[in-house]
Tab-separated table of C-alpha atoms and ligand atoms in Angstrom:
chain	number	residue	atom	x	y	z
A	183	UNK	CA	21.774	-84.691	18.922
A	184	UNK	CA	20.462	-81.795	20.522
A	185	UNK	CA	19.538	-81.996	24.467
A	186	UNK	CA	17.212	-82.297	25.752
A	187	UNK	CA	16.138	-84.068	22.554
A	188	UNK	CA	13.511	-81.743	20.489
A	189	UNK	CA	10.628	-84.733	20.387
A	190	UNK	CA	7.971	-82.523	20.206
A	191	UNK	CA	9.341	-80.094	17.487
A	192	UNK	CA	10.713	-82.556	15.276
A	193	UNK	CA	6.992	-83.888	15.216
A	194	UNK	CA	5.209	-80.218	14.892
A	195	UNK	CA	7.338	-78.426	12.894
A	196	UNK	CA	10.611	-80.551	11.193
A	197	UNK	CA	12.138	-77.676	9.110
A	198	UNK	CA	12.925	-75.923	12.599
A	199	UNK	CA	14.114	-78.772	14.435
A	200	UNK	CA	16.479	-79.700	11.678
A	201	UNK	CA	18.437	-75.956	12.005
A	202	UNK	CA	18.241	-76.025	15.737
A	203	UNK	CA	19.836	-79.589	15.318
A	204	UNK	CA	22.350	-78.411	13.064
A	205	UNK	CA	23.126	-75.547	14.889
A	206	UNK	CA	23.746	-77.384	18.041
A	207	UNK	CA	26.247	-79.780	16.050
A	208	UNK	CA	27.854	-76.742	14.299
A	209	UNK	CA	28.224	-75.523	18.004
A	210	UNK	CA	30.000	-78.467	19.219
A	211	UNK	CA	32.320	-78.405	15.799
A	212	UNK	CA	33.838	-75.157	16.272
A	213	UNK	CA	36.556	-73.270	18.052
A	214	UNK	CA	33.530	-70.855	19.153
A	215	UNK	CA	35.577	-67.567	19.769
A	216	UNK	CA	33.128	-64.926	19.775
A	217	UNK	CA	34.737	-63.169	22.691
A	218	UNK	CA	30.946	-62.732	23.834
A	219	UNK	CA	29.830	-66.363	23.781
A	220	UNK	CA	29.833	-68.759	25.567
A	221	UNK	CA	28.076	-72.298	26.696
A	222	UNK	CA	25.451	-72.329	28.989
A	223	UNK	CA	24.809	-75.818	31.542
A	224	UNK	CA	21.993	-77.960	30.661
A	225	UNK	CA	20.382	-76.885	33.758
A	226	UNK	CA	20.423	-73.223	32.250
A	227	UNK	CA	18.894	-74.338	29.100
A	228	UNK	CA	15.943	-76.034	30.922
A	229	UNK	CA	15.197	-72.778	32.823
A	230	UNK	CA	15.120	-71.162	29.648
A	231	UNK	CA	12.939	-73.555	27.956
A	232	UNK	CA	10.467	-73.861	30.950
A	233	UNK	CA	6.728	-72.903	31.257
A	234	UNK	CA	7.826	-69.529	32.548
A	235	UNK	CA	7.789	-68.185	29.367
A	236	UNK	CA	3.821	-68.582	29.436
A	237	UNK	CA	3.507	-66.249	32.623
A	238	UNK	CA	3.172	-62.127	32.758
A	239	UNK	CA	4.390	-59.794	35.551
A	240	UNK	CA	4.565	-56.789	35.316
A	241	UNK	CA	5.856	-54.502	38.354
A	242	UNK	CA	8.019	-56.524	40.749
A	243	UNK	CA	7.966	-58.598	43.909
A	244	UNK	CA	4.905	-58.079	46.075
A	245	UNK	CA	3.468	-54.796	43.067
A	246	UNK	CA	2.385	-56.949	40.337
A	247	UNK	CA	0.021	-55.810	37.910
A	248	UNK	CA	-0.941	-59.624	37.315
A	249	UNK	CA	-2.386	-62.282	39.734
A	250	UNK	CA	-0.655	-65.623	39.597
A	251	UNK	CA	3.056	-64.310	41.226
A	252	UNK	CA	2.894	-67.230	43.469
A	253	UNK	CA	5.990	-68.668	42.228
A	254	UNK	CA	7.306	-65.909	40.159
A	255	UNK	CA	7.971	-63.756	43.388
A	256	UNK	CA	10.119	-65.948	44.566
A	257	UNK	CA	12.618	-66.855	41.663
A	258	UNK	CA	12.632	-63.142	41.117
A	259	UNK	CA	13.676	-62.390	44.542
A	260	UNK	CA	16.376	-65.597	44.202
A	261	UNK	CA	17.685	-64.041	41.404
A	262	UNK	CA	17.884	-60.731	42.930
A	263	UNK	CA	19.924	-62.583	46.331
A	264	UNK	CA	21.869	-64.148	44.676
A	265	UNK	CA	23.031	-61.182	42.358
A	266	UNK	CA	23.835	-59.396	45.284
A	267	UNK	CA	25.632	-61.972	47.219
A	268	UNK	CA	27.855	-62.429	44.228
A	269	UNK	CA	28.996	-59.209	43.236
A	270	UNK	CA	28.468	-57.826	46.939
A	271	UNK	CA	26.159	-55.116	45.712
A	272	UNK	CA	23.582	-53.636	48.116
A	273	UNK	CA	20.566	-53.302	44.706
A	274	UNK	CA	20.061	-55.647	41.846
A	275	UNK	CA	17.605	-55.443	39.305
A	276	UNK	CA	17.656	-58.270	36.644
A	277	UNK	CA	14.648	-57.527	34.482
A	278	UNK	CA	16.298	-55.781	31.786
A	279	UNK	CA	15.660	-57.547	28.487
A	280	UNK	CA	19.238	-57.652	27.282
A	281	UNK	CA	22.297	-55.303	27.453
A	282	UNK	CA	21.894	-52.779	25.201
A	283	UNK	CA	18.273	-51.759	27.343
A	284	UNK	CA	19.757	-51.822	30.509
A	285	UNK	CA	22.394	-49.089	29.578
A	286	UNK	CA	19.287	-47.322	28.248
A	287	UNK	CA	17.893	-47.676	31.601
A	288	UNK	CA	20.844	-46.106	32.932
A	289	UNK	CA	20.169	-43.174	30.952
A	290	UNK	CA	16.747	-42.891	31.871
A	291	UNK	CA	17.395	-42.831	35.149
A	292	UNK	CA	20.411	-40.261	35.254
A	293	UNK	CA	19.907	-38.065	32.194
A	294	UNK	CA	17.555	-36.097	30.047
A	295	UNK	CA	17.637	-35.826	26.113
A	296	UNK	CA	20.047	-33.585	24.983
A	297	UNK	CA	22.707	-33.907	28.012
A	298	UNK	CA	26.235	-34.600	27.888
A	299	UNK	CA	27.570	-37.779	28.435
A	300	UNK	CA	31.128	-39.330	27.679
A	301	UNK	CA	31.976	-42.949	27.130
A	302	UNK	CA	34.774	-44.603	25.009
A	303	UNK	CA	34.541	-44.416	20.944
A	304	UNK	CA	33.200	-47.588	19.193
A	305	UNK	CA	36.531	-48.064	17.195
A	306	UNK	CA	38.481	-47.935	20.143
A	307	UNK	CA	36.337	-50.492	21.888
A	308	UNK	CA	33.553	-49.191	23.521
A	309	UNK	CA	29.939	-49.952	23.128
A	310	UNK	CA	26.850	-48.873	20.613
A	311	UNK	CA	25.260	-47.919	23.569
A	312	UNK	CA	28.204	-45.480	25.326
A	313	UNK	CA	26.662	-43.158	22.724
A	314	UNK	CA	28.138	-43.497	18.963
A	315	UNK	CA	26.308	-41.995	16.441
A	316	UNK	CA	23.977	-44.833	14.843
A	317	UNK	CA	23.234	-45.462	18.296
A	318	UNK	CA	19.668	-44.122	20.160
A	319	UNK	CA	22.103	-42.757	22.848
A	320	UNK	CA	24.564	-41.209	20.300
A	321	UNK	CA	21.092	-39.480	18.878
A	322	UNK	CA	19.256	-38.610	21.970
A	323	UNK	CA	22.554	-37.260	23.788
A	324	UNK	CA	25.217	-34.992	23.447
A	325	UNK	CA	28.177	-38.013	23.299
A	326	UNK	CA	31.966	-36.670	24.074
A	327	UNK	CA	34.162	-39.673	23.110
A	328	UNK	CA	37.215	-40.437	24.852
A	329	UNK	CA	39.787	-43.263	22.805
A	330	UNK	CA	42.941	-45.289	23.517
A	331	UNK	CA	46.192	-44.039	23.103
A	332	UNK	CA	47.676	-44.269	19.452
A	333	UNK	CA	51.164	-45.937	20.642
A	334	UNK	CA	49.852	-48.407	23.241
A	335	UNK	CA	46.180	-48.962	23.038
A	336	UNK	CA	45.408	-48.241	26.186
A	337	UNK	CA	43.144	-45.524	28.134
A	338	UNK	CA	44.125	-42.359	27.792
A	339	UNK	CA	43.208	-41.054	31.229
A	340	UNK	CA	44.352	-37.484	30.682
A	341	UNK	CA	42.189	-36.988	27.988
A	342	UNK	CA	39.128	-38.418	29.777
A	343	UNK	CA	39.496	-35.891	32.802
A	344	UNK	CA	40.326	-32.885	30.238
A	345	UNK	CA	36.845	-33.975	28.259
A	346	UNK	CA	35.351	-34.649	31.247
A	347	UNK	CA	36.181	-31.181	33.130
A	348	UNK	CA	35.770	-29.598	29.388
A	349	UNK	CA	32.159	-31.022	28.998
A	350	UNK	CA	30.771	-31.538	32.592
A	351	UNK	CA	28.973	-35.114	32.076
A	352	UNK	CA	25.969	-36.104	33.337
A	353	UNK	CA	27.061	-40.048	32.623
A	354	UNK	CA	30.709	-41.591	32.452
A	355	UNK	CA	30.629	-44.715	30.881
A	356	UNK	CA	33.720	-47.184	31.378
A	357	UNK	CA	33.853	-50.536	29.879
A	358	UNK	CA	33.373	-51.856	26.365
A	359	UNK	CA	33.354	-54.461	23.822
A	360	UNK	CA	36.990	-55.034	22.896
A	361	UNK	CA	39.195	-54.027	25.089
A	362	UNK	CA	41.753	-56.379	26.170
A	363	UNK	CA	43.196	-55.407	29.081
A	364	UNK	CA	41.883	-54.625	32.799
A	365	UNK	CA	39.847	-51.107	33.442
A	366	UNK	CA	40.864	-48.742	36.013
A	367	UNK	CA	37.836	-48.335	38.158
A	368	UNK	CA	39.524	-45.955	40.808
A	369	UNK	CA	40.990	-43.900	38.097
A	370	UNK	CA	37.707	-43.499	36.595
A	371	UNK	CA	36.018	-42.940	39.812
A	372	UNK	CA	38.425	-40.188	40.760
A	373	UNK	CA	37.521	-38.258	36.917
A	374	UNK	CA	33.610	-38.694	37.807
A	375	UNK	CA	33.457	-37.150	41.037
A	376	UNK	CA	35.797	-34.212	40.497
A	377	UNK	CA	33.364	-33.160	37.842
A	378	UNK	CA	30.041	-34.753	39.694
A	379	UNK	CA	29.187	-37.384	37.185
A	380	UNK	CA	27.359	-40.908	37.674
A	381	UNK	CA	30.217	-43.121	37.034
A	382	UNK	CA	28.414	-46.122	35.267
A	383	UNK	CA	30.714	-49.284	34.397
A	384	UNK	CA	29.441	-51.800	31.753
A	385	UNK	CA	30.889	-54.920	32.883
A	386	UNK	CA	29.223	-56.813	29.761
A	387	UNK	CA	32.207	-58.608	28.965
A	388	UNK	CA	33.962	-59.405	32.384
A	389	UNK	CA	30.836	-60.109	34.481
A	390	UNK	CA	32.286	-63.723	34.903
A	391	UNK	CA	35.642	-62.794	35.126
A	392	UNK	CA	34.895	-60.332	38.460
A	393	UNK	CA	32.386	-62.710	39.882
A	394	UNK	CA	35.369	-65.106	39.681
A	395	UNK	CA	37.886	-62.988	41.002
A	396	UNK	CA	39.877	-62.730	37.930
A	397	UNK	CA	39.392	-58.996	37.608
A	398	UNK	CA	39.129	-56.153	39.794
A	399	UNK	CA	35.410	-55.020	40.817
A	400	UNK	CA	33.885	-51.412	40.037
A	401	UNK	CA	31.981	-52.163	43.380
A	402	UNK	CA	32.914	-48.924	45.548
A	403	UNK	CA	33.793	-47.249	42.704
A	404	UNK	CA	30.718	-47.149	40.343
A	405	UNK	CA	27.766	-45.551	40.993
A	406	UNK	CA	25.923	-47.709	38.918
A	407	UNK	CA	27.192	-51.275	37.209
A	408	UNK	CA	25.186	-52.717	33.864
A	409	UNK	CA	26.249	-56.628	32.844
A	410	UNK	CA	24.984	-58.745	30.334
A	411	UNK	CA	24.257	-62.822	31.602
A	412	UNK	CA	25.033	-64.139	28.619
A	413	UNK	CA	29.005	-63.836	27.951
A	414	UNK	CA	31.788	-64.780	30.558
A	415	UNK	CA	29.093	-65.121	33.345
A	416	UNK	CA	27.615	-67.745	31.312
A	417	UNK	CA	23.539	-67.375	31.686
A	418	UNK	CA	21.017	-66.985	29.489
A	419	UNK	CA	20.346	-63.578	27.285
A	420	UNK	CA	19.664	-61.020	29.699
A	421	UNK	CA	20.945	-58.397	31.772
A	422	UNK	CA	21.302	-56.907	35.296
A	423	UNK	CA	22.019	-53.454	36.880
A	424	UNK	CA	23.750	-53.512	40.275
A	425	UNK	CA	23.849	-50.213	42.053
A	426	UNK	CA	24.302	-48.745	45.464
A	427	UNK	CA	20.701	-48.585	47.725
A	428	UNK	CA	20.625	-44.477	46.993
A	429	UNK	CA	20.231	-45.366	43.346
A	430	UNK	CA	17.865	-48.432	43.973
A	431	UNK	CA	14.835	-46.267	43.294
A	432	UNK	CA	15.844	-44.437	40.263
A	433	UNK	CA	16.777	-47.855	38.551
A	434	UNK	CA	13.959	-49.401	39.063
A	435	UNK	CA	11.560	-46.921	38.046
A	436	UNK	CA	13.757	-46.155	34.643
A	437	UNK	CA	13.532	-50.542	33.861
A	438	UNK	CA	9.943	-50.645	34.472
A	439	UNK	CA	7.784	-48.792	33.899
A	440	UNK	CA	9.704	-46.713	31.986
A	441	UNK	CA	11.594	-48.709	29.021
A	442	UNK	CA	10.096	-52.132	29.463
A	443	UNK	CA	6.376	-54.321	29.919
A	444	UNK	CA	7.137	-57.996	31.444
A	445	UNK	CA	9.967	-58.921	32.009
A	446	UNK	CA	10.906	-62.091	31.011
A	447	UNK	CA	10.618	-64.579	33.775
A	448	UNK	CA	12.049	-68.064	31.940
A	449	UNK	CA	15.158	-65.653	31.435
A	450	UNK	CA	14.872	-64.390	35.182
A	451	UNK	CA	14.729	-67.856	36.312
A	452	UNK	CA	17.408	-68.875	34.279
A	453	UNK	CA	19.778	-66.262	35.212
A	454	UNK	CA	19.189	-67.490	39.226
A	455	UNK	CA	20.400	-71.156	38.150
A	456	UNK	CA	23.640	-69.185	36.495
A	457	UNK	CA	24.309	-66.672	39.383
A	458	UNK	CA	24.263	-70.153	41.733
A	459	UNK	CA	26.768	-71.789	39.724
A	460	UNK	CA	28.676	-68.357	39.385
A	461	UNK	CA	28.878	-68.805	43.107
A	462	UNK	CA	30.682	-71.999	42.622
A	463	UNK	CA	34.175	-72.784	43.553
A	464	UNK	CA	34.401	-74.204	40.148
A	465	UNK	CA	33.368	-70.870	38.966
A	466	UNK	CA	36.187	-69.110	40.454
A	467	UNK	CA	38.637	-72.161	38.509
A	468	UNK	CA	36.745	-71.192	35.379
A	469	UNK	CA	37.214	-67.807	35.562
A	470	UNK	CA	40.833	-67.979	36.305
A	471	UNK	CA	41.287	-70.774	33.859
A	472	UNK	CA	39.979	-68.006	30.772
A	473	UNK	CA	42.572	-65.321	31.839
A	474	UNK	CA	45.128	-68.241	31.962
A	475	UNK	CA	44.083	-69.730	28.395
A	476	UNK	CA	43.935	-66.484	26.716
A	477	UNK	CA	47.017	-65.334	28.098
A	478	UNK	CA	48.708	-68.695	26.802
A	479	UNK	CA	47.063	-67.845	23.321
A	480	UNK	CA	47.992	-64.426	23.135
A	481	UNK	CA	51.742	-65.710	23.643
A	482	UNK	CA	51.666	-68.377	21.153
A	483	UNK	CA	49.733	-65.731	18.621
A	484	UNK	CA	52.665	-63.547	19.137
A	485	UNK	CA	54.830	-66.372	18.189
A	486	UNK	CA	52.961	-66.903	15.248
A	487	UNK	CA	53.926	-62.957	13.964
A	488	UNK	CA	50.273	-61.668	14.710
A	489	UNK	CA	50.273	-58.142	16.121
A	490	UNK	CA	47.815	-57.790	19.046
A	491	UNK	CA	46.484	-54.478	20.287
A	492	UNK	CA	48.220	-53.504	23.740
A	493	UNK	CA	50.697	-56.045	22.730
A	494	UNK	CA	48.335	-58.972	25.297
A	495	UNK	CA	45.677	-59.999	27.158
A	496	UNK	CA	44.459	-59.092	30.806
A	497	UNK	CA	41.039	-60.583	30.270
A	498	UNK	CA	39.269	-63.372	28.344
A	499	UNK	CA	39.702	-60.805	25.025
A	500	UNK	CA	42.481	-60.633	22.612
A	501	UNK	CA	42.605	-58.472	19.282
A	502	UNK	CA	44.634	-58.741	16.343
A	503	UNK	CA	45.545	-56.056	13.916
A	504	UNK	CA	46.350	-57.827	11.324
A	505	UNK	CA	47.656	-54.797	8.977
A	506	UNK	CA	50.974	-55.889	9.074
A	507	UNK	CA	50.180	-59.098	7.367
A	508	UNK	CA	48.466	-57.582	4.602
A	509	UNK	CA	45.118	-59.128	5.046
A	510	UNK	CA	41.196	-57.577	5.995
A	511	UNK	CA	39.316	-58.457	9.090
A	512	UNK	CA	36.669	-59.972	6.802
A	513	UNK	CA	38.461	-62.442	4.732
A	514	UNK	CA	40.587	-63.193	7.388
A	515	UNK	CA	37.537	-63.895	9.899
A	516	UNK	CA	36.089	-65.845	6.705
A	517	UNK	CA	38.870	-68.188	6.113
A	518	UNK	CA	39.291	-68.652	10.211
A	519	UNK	CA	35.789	-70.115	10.240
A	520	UNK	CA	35.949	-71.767	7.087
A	521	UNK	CA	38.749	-73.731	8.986
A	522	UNK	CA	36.468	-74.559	12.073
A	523	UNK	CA	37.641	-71.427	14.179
A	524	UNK	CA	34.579	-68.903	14.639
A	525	UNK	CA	34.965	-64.998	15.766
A	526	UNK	CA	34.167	-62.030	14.443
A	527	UNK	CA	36.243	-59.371	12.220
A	528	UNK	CA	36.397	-55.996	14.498
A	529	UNK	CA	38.173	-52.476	14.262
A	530	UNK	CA	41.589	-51.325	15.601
A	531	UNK	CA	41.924	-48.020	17.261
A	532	UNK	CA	42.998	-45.794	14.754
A	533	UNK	CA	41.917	-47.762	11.692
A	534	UNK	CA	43.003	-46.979	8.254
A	535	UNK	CA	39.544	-49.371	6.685
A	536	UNK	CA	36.186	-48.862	7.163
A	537	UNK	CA	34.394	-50.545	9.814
A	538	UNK	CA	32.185	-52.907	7.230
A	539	UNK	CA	35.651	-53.924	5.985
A	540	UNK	CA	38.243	-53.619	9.084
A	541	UNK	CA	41.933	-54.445	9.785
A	542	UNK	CA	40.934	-56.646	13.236
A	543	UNK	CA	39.864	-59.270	14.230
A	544	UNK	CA	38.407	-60.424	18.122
A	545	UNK	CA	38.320	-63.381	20.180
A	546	UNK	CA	38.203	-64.462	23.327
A	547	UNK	CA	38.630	-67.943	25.598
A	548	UNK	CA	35.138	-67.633	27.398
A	549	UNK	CA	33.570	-70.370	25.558
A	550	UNK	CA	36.677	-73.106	24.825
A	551	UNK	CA	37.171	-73.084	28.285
A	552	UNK	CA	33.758	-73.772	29.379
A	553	UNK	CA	34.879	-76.936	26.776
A	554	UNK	CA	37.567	-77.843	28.592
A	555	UNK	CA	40.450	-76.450	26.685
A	556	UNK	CA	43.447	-75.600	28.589
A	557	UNK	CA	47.107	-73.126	28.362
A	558	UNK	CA	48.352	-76.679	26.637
A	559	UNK	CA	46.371	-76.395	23.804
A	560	UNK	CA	47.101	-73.010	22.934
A	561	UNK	CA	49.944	-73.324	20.868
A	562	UNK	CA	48.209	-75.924	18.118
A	563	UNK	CA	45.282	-72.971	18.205
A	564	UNK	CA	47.435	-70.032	17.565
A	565	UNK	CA	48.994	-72.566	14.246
A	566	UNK	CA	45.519	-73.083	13.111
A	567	UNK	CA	45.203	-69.212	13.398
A	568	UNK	CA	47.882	-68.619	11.493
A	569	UNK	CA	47.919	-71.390	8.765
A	570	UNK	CA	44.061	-70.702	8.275
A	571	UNK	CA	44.730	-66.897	7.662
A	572	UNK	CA	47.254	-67.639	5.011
A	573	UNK	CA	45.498	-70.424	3.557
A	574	UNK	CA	42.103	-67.544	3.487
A	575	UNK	CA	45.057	-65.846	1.409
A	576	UNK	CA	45.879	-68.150	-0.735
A	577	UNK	CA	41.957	-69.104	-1.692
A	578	UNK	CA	43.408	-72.717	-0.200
A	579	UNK	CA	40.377	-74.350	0.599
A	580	UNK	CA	41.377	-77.715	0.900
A	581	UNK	CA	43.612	-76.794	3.592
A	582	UNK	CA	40.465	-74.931	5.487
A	583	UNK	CA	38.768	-78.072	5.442
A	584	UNK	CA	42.050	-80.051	6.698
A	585	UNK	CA	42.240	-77.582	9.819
A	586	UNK	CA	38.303	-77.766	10.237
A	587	UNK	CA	38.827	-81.873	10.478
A	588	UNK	CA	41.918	-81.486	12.678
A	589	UNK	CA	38.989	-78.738	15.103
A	590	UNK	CA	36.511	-81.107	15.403
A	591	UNK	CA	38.929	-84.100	16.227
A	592	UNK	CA	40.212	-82.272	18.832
A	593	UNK	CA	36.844	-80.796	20.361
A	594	UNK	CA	35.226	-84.563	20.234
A	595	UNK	CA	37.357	-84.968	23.321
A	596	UNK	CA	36.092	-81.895	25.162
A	597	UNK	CA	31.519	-82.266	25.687
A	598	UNK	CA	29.277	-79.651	25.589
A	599	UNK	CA	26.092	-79.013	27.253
A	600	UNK	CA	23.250	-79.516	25.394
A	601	UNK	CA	24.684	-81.771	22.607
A	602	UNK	CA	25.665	-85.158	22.323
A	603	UNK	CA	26.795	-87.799	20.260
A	604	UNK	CA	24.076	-90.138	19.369
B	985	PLP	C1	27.362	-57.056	24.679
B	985	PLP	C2	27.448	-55.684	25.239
B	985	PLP	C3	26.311	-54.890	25.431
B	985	PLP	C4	24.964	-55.188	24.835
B	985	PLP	O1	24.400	-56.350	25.089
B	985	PLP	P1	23.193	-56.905	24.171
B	985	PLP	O2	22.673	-57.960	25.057
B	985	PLP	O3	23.818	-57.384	22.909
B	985	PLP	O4	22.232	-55.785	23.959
B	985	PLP	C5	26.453	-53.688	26.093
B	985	PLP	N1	27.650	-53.274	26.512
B	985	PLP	C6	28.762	-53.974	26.308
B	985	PLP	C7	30.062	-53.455	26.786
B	985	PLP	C8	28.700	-55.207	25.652
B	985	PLP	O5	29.816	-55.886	25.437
């Protein structure tokens, strides 16, 4: 049963409390392995849920454009403390909306249409927003794409400063969606001030990890840093942008009023509550506790014959190719969750398929380690991995099922917030 328990709903409106209440149970079911999910507390999910969503404020802390800031003011400004404290960052700003708008912030506030910016390729693991082609920023900008090397999968640093001295930057984007291993901020701060570029890092992914100490910070090195809340920092849907106090202005001004209205004070409330437990010593345990789990399951994937890209993990992020076993991304990722074990199919650098139908697939630890899971484990999920693939292959669906059973057996030993057993 979902909790808090949806009372109210159920009674107003039963046909969407009976998917929320299924999704919360299909939640607690899984091997949840989206490398960008995770489980928030309870006390995240009542933010969240709160009244806040009811209130408008435009502007920020003492320049509203609406009365009634009374208490908004001050859980913006917590938010905004506590952001800094954490990632020891002299300017936060946590009103953007999601991700994806706070890198467009980013380029408000550093470029114009048409200029030249470079970030890392979509198939090689970069993000929508570093400027591929479907993307507004891909569109609006002149994108130069750097990629990973061909024979190890990881960042080819000569090319960036060649493109980079080549095509003079405004923005250099490091950071992305699928890379597993841990990014070079000097190196990339080096490349952006030889050419006199704003070196912007999107820690999206690894926002928990750094605020746990479990990977290097781009603080020094980055002139400006973009995060979601929502993945290994473990808040609720939102974003940040951290920056030095000589970009405070220009950030600010590019959020609101130039890309955004409200902002969305239930969220900004929400992600105070998760930058206070972030500045847990638990936190630091759970951080170091994802590297350690998906460093155990990259081994015992290994041992199972997958191939992973760069050969490991440095992160909470592994990816398989899994050409050499002569199966698709998409069937693969189908059977996988068939048996109970949820993630997403994903290209490889230098992919032979298209990206609708690619030769990867993702995961990452974020979320069965908020679950309790631990290096121990690892070894039973890396089987299920690899007898649900070849089951997926084999159209086997009664074995699916079997793994799905053996899943959940294991997970009803391991809680989650916001579900329970009734
Ligand atoms: C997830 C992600 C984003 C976008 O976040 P949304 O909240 O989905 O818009 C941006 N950059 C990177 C690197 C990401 O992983």
């Amino acid at each position: 049963m979902h909790v808090p328990p949806l009372t109210a709903l159920t009674a107003a409106d039963p046909d969407v409390a009976r998917l929320i209440e299924a999704e919360s149970t299909r939640q607690h079911d899984k091997l949840r392995m989206i490398a960008s999910e995770n489980y928030v507390s309870n006390a995240v999910l009542e933010a969240t849920g709160s009244v806040l969503t009811n209130k408008y404020s435009e502007g920020y802390s003492g320049k509203r454009y609406y009365e009634g800031q009374q208490f908004i003011d001050p859980i913006e400004e917590l938010a905004i403390a506590r952001a800094k404290s954490l990632f020891g960052v002299d300017h936060a700003n946590v009103q953007p909306y999601s991700g994806s708008p706070a890198n467009l912030a980013v380029y408000m506030a550093f470029a114009k249409p048409g200029d030249t910016i470079l970030g890392l390729g979509l198939p090689h693991g970069g993000h929508l927003t570093h400027g591929w082609s479907v993307s507004a920023t891909g569109a609006w900008f002149n994108a130069v794409r750097y990629s990973v090397r061909r024979t190890d999968g990881m960042i080819d640093f000569d090319e960036v400063r060649d493109l980079a001295l080549a095509e003079r930057p405004k923005i250099i984007w490091c950071g992305g969606t699928a890379i597993p291993r841990t990014i070079d901020y000097p190196k990339f701060a080096e490349i952006a001030r030889e050419v006199g570029a704003v070196l912007a890092a999107d820690i999206a992914h690894i926002a928990g990890l750094i605020a746990g100490g479990a990977h290097p910070s781009p603080v020094g090195y980055a002139d400006v840093i973009t995060t979601t809340t929502h993945k290994t920092l473990r808040g609720p849907r939102g974003a940040m942008i951290l920056s030095t106090e000589e970009h405070a202005k220009a950030i600010d001004k590019a959020v609101f009023p130039g890309l955004q209205g409200g902002p969305h004070d239930h969220t900004t409330a929400a992600i105070a509550v998760a930058l206070g437990e972030a500045a847990q010593p638990s936190f630091r345990d759970y951080a170091h506790a994802v590297v350690a789990n998906a460093k155990a399951l990259a081994a015992a994937l290994v041992e199972q014959g997958f191939d992973l890209v760069t050969g490991g993990t440095d992160n909470h992020l592994i990816l398989i190719d899994l050409t050499r076993r002569d199966v698709g991304g998409k069937p693969a990722a189908r059977a996988l969750d068939r048996a109970g074990i949820e993630l997403n199919y994903n290209s490889v650098p230098y992919d032979t398929r298209k990206p609708f139908d690619p030769s990867g697939i993702r995961l990452g630890t974020a979320g069965i380690t908020t679950r309790g899971l631990t290096p121990e484990h690892m070894p039973q999920v890396a089987r299920w991995f690899a007898d649900a693939v070849d089951a997926g292959v084999k159209e086997d669906d009664a074995a699916l099922d079997r793994i799905a059973g053996e899943v959940r057996d294991l997970l009803d030993g391991f809680p989650m917030p916001g579900w329970t057993r009734v």
